[in-house]
Each structure stands twice: as structure tokens, then as C-alpha cells.
Coordinates of N, CA and C in Angstrom, one line a residue:
L1 N 0.8 -1.2 0.0 CA 0.0 0.0 0.0 C 0.9 1.3 0.0
E2 N 2.0 1.2 0.6 CA 2.9 2.3 0.7 C 3.4 2.6 -0.8
R3 N 3.7 1.6 -1.6 CA 4.1 1.8 -2.9 C 3.0 2.5 -3.8
V4 N 1.7 2.0 -3.5 CA 0.6 2.6 -4.2 C 0.5 4.1 -3.9
S5 N 0.7 4.5 -2.7 CA 0.7 5.9 -2.4 C 1.8 6.7 -3.1
D6 N 3.0 6.0 -3.2 CA 4.1 6.6 -4.0 C 3.7 6.9 -5.4
Y7 N 3.0 5.9 -6.0 CA 2.5 6.0 -7.4 C 1.5 7.1 -7.5
A8 N 0.6 7.2 -6.5 CA -0.4 8.3 -6.5 C 0.2 9.6 -6.5
K9 N 1.3 9.8 -5.7 CA 2.0 11.0 -5.5 C 2.6 11.4 -6.9
S10 N 3.2 10.4 -7.5 CA 3.9 10.7 -8.8 C 2.8 11.1 -9.9
I11 N 1.7 10.4 -9.9 CA 0.6 10.8 -10.8 C 0.1 12.2 -10.5
A12 N 0.0 12.6 -9.3 CA -0.4 14.0 -9.0 C 0.6 15.0 -9.5
K13 N 1.9 14.7 -9.3 CA 2.9 15.7 -9.8 C 2.8 15.8 -11.3
R14 N 2.7 14.7 -12.0 CA 2.7 14.8 -13.4 C 1.4 15.5 -13.9
S15 N 0.3 15.2 -13.2 CA -1.0 15.8 -13.6 C -0.9 17.3 -13.4
R16 N -0.3 17.8 -12.4 CA -0.2 19.2 -12.3 C 0.6 19.8 -13.4
R17 N 1.7 19.2 -13.9 CA 2.4 19.7 -15.0 C 1.6 19.6 -16.3
L18 N 0.8 18.5 -16.4 CA 0.0 18.4 -17.6 C -1.1 19.4 -17.7
N19 N -1.5 19.9 -16.5 CA -2.6 20.9 -16.4 C -2.2 22.2 -17.2
T20 N -0.9 22.5 -17.3 CA -0.4 23.7 -18.0 C 0.0 23.4 -19.5
A21 N 0.0 22.1 -19.9 CA 0.4 21.8 -21.2 C -0.8 21.7 -22.2
L22 N -0.5 21.9 -23.5 CA -1.6 21.7 -24.5 C -1.9 20.2 -24.5
P23 N -3.2 19.9 -24.5 CA -3.6 18.5 -24.6 C -3.3 17.9 -26.0
L24 N -3.0 16.6 -25.9 CA -2.8 15.9 -27.2 C -4.1 15.6 -27.9
K25 N -5.0 15.1 -27.1 CA -6.4 14.8 -27.5 C -7.1 14.3 -26.2
P26 N -8.4 14.2 -26.3 CA -9.1 13.6 -25.1 C -8.8 12.1 -24.9
F27 N -8.3 11.8 -23.8 CA -7.9 10.4 -23.5 C -9.0 9.8 -22.6
V28 N -9.6 8.7 -23.0 CA -10.5 8.0 -22.1 C -9.8 6.8 -21.4
T29 N -8.7 6.4 -22.0 CA -8.0 5.2 -21.5 C -7.5 5.4 -20.1
I30 N -6.9 6.5 -19.8 CA -6.3 6.7 -18.5 C -7.3 6.8 -17.4
P31 N -8.4 7.5 -17.6 CA -9.5 7.4 -16.5 C -10.0 6.0 -16.4
R32 N -10.2 5.3 -17.5 CA -10.7 4.0 -17.4 C -9.7 3.1 -16.7
M33 N -8.4 3.2 -17.0 CA -7.4 2.4 -16.2 C -7.5 2.7 -14.8
A34 N -7.5 4.0 -14.4 CA -7.6 4.4 -13.0 C -8.8 3.8 -12.3
A35 N -9.9 3.9 -12.9 CA -11.1 3.3 -12.3 C -11.0 1.8 -12.1
M36 N -10.4 1.1 -13.1 CA -10.1 -0.3 -12.9 C -9.2 -0.6 -11.7
A37 N -8.1 0.1 -11.7 CA -7.1 -0.1 -10.7 C -7.6 0.2 -9.3
Q38 N -8.4 1.3 -9.2 CA -9.0 1.7 -7.9 C -10.0 0.6 -7.5
S39 N -10.8 0.1 -8.4 CA -11.7 -0.9 -8.0 C -11.0 -2.2 -7.6
M40 N -10.0 -2.5 -8.3 CA -9.2 -3.7 -7.9 C -8.6 -3.6 -6.5
L41 N -8.1 -2.4 -6.2 CA -7.5 -2.2 -4.9 C -8.5 -2.3 -3.8
K42 N -9.6 -1.6 -4.0 CA -10.7 -1.7 -3.0 C -11.2 -3.1 -2.8
D43 N -11.4 -3.8 -3.9 CA -12.0 -5.1 -3.8 C -11.0 -6.1 -3.2
V44 N -9.7 -6.0 -3.5 CA -8.7 -6.9 -2.9 C -8.5 -6.6 -1.4
L45 N -8.6 -5.4 -1.0 CA -8.6 -5.1 0.4 C -9.8 -5.6 1.2
D46 N -10.9 -5.6 0.5 CA -12.1 -6.2 1.1 C -11.9 -7.7 1.2
C47 N -11.3 -8.3 0.2 CA -11.0 -9.8 0.2 C -10.0 -10.1 1.3
Y48 N -9.0 -9.2 1.6 CA -8.1 -9.5 2.6 C -8.8 -9.5 4.0
I49 N -9.6 -8.5 4.2 CA -10.3 -8.4 5.5 C -11.2 -9.7 5.7
A50 N -11.9 -10.1 4.6 CA -12.8 -11.2 4.7 C -12.1 -12.6 4.5
R51 N -10.8 -12.5 4.2 CA -10.1 -13.8 3.9 C -10.8 -14.6 2.8
D52 N -11.2 -13.9 1.7 CA -11.9 -14.5 0.6 C -11.0 -14.7 -0.6
A53 N -10.4 -15.9 -0.6 CA -9.5 -16.2 -1.7 C -10.1 -16.3 -3.1
D54 N -11.3 -16.7 -3.1 CA -12.0 -16.8 -4.5 C -12.2 -15.5 -5.1
K55 N -12.7 -14.5 -4.3 CA -12.9 -13.2 -4.9 C -11.5 -12.5 -5.1
A56 N -10.5 -12.8 -4.3 CA -9.2 -12.3 -4.5 C -8.7 -12.7 -5.9
M57 N -9.0 -14.0 -6.2 CA -8.5 -14.5 -7.5 C -9.3 -13.8 -8.7
E58 N -10.5 -13.4 -8.5 CA -11.2 -12.6 -9.5 C -10.5 -11.3 -9.7
V59 N -10.0 -10.7 -8.6 CA -9.3 -9.4 -8.8 C -8.0 -9.7 -9.5
W60 N -7.3 -10.8 -9.2 CA -6.0 -11.2 -9.8 C -6.2 -11.3 -11.3
H61 N -7.3 -11.9 -11.8 CA -7.5 -12.0 -13.2 C -7.9 -10.7 -13.9
R62 N -8.4 -9.7 -13.2 CA -8.7 -8.5 -13.8 C -7.5 -7.6 -14.2
D63 N -6.4 -8.0 -13.7 CA -5.2 -7.2 -14.0 C -4.8 -7.2 -15.5
V64 N -5.2 -8.3 -16.2 CA -5.0 -8.4 -17.6 C -5.6 -7.2 -18.3
E65 N -6.8 -6.8 -17.9 CA -7.5 -5.7 -18.6 C -6.7 -4.4 -18.4
V66 N -6.2 -4.2 -17.2 CA -5.4 -3.0 -17.0 C -4.2 -3.0 -17.9
D67 N -3.5 -4.2 -17.9 CA -2.3 -4.3 -18.7 C -2.6 -4.1 -20.2
D68 N -3.7 -4.6 -20.7 CA -4.1 -4.4 -22.1 C -4.3 -3.0 -22.4
Q69 N -5.0 -2.3 -21.5 CA -5.3 -0.8 -21.7 C -3.9 -0.1 -21.8
Y70 N -3.0 -0.4 -20.9 CA -1.7 0.2 -20.9 C -1.0 0.0 -22.2
D71 N -0.9 -1.2 -22.6 CA -0.3 -1.6 -23.9 C -0.8 -0.8 -25.1
S72 N -2.1 -0.7 -25.1 CA -2.8 0.1 -26.2 C -2.4 1.6 -26.1
L73 N -2.5 2.1 -24.9 CA -2.1 3.5 -24.8 C -0.7 3.8 -25.1
F74 N 0.2 2.9 -24.7 CA 1.6 3.0 -24.9 C 1.9 3.2 -26.4
R75 N 1.3 2.3 -27.2 CA 1.4 2.3 -28.7 C 0.9 3.6 -29.2
E76 N -0.2 4.1 -28.8 CA -0.8 5.3 -29.2 C 0.0 6.5 -28.9
L77 N 0.6 6.6 -27.7 CA 1.4 7.7 -27.3 C 2.7 7.7 -28.1
I78 N 3.3 6.6 -28.3 CA 4.5 6.5 -29.1 C 4.3 7.0 -30.5
T79 N 3.1 6.7 -31.1 CA 2.8 7.3 -32.4 C 2.7 8.8 -32.4
F80 N 2.1 9.4 -31.3 CA 2.1 10.8 -31.2 C 3.5 11.4 -31.2
I81 N 4.4 10.8 -30.5 CA 5.8 11.3 -30.4 C 6.5 11.2 -31.8
L82 N 6.3 10.1 -32.5 CA 6.9 9.9 -33.8 C 6.3 10.9 -34.8
E83 N 5.0 11.2 -34.7 CA 4.4 12.1 -35.7 C 4.8 13.6 -35.4
D84 N 5.0 13.9 -34.1 CA 5.3 15.3 -33.8 C 6.1 15.3 -32.5
P85 N 7.4 15.4 -32.7 CA 8.3 15.4 -31.5 C 8.1 16.5 -30.5
R86 N 7.4 17.6 -30.9 CA 7.0 18.6 -29.9 C 6.1 18.1 -28.8
K87 N 5.4 17.0 -29.1 CA 4.5 16.5 -28.2 C 5.1 15.5 -27.2
T88 N 6.4 15.3 -27.3 CA 7.1 14.3 -26.5 C 7.0 14.5 -25.0
S89 N 7.1 15.7 -24.5 CA 7.1 15.9 -23.1 C 5.7 15.5 -22.5
T90 N 4.6 16.0 -23.2 CA 3.3 15.7 -22.8 C 3.0 14.2 -22.8
A91 N 3.5 13.6 -23.9 CA 3.3 12.1 -24.1 C 4.0 11.3 -23.0
I92 N 5.2 11.7 -22.7 CA 6.0 11.0 -21.7 C 5.3 11.1 -20.3
D93 N 4.8 12.3 -20.0 CA 4.0 12.4 -18.7 C 2.8 11.5 -18.7
L94 N 2.1 11.4 -19.8 CA 1.0 10.6 -19.9 C 1.4 9.1 -19.8
L95 N 2.5 8.8 -20.4 CA 3.0 7.4 -20.3 C 3.4 7.0 -18.9
F96 N 4.0 7.9 -18.2 CA 4.4 7.6 -16.8 C 3.1 7.5 -15.9
I97 N 2.2 8.4 -16.1 CA 0.9 8.3 -15.4 C 0.3 6.9 -15.6
A98 N 0.2 6.5 -16.9 CA -0.4 5.2 -17.2 C 0.4 4.1 -16.6
K99 N 1.7 4.2 -16.6 CA 2.5 3.1 -16.1 C 2.3 3.0 -14.6
N100 N 2.2 4.2 -13.9 CA 1.9 4.1 -12.5 C 0.6 3.5 -12.1
I101 N -0.4 3.8 -12.9 CA -1.7 3.2 -12.7 C -1.6 1.6 -13.0
E102 N -0.9 1.3 -14.0 CA -0.7 -0.2 -14.3 C 0.0 -0.9 -13.1
R103 N 1.0 -0.2 -12.5 CA 1.7 -0.8 -11.4 C 0.8 -0.9 -10.1
I104 N -0.1 0.1 -10.0 CA -1.1 0.0 -8.9 C -1.9 -1.3 -9.0
G105 N -2.3 -1.6 -10.3 CA -3.1 -2.8 -10.6 C -2.2 -4.0 -10.2
D106 N -0.9 -4.0 -10.5 CA 0.0 -5.1 -10.2 C 0.1 -5.3 -8.7
H107 N 0.1 -4.2 -8.0 CA 0.2 -4.3 -6.5 C -1.1 -4.9 -5.9
A108 N -2.2 -4.6 -6.6 CA -3.5 -5.2 -6.1 C -3.4 -6.7 -6.4
T109 N -2.8 -7.2 -7.5 CA -2.7 -8.6 -7.8 C -1.7 -9.2 -6.8
N110 N -0.7 -8.5 -6.3 CA 0.2 -9.0 -5.3 C -0.5 -9.3 -4.0
I111 N -1.4 -8.4 -3.6 CA -2.2 -8.6 -2.4 C -3.1 -9.8 -2.6
A112 N -3.7 -9.9 -3.8 CA -4.6 -11.1 -4.1 C -3.8 -12.4 -3.9
E113 N -2.6 -12.4 -4.4 CA -1.8 -13.6 -4.2 C -1.5 -13.9 -2.7
K114 N -1.3 -12.8 -1.9 CA -1.1 -13.0 -0.5 C -2.3 -13.6 0.2
V115 N -3.5 -13.0 -0.2 CA -4.7 -13.5 0.3 C -4.9 -15.0 0.0
H116 N -4.6 -15.4 -1.2 CA -4.7 -16.8 -1.7 C -3.8 -17.6 -0.8
Y117 N -2.6 -17.2 -0.6 CA -1.6 -17.9 0.2 C -2.1 -18.0 1.7
M118 N -2.6 -16.9 2.2 CA -3.1 -17.0 3.6 C -4.2 -18.0 3.8
V119 N -5.1 -18.1 2.8 CA -6.2 -19.0 3.0 C -5.9 -20.4 2.7
H120 N -5.1 -20.6 1.6 CA -4.8 -22.0 1.1 C -3.4 -22.5 1.4
G121 N -2.5 -21.7 1.7 CA -1.1 -22.1 2.0 C -0.4 -22.5 0.7
V122 N -0.9 -22.1 -0.4 CA -0.3 -22.5 -1.7 C -0.1 -21.2 -2.5
Q123 N 1.1 -21.0 -3.1 CA 1.4 -19.8 -3.9 C 0.8 -20.0 -5.3
I124 N 0.5 -18.8 -5.9 CA -0.1 -18.8 -7.2 C 1.0 -18.9 -8.2
N125 N 0.9 -19.7 -9.2 CA 1.8 -19.6 -10.4 C 1.5 -18.4 -11.1
R126 N 2.5 -17.5 -11.3 CA 2.3 -16.1 -11.8 C 2.0 -16.1 -13.3
V127 N 1.9 -17.2 -14.0 CA 1.7 -17.1 -15.5 C 0.3 -16.7 -15.7
R128 N 0.1 -15.5 -16.2 CA -1.3 -15.0 -16.5 C -1.7 -15.0 -17.9
R129 N -0.7 -14.6 -18.8 CA -1.1 -14.5 -20.2 C -1.3 -15.8 -20.9
N130 N -0.4 -16.8 -20.6 CA -0.5 -18.1 -21.3 C -1.2 -19.1 -20.4
G131 N -2.4 -19.2 -20.5 CA -3.2 -20.2 -19.8 C -3.7 -19.8 -18.5
Q132 N -3.4 -18.6 -18.0 CA -4.0 -18.1 -16.8 C -3.8 -19.0 -15.6
A133 N -2.7 -19.7 -15.5 CA -2.4 -20.6 -14.4 C -2.4 -19.9 -13.1
E134 N -2.8 -20.6 -12.0 CA -2.9 -20.0 -10.7 C -2.7 -20.9 -9.6
G135 N -2.0 -21.9 -9.7 CA -1.7 -22.7 -8.5 C -2.9 -23.4 -7.8
G136 N -2.7 -24.5 -7.1 CA -3.9 -25.2 -6.6 C -4.3 -24.6 -5.2
K137 N -5.5 -25.1 -4.8 CA -6.0 -24.6 -3.5 C -5.6 -25.6 -2.4

């Protein structure tokens, strides 16, 4: 949770700088990612309190959505930089914000793994993309 607050602080600093920059375009991906990560974090903390490993695994699986959103936004922002290098600074700030949000989602999955371990005593196999493996109960 301490790392999550560090990411939130970094997002706030970059957001303040972006507030004075010319916008590239309206981005819906970053608010969508933020809502997903926030929901994951809230849900996994509820799972921790309730010792609910099954719901924690649902949170764990949702991280793929955040990762996919980040990957898509990354490609889009790199295109902006290549097309107009004057947009580099703004695009870099947006990339860092998106990466921080993606990392918040990763930390939520780490907590989900800890909940699973607390309840079942078995670690999760971290392979998510290929086969969504997750260790036994």
C-alpha cells in the first residue's frame, strides 16, 4: 500500500504539470485504467479483510484488462511522439501516469496472491497471459 501511495503522488505531480500543457487529445483510457485499478485495490482489500481467496482471484484475473489498456495507450502515445516530436514531453508524462496506474493494478494482484496464500497455503503460479495458471487450492 505504501508503494501505491508513492505512485499516486507521482501521478499527482505529473498531472499538475499536464494541467499547463496543451492537450494531445481527449484520452479516455487513462481514466478507465484508473477506475479499474482503484476498483481492484478496493476489492482486494475487502478480500483481505474477509479472507476471501476466491474473490481475490477474481481481482487477480482483472489485472490483464489494465495491462491491455496500458499496452494500447503506450502504442498510441509513441505514435504521437513519432508524428510530432514537440508532443514528446506531454506524451511522456501521460506514459508515466499510465505506467503508475498499471503498477497499482499489479500491487493489487500481489495482495490477491497473499490472500490466496493466507487462505490456502499455496502460492499462485504467476503465469497470467499463457493459460492463466494460478496454483492449486
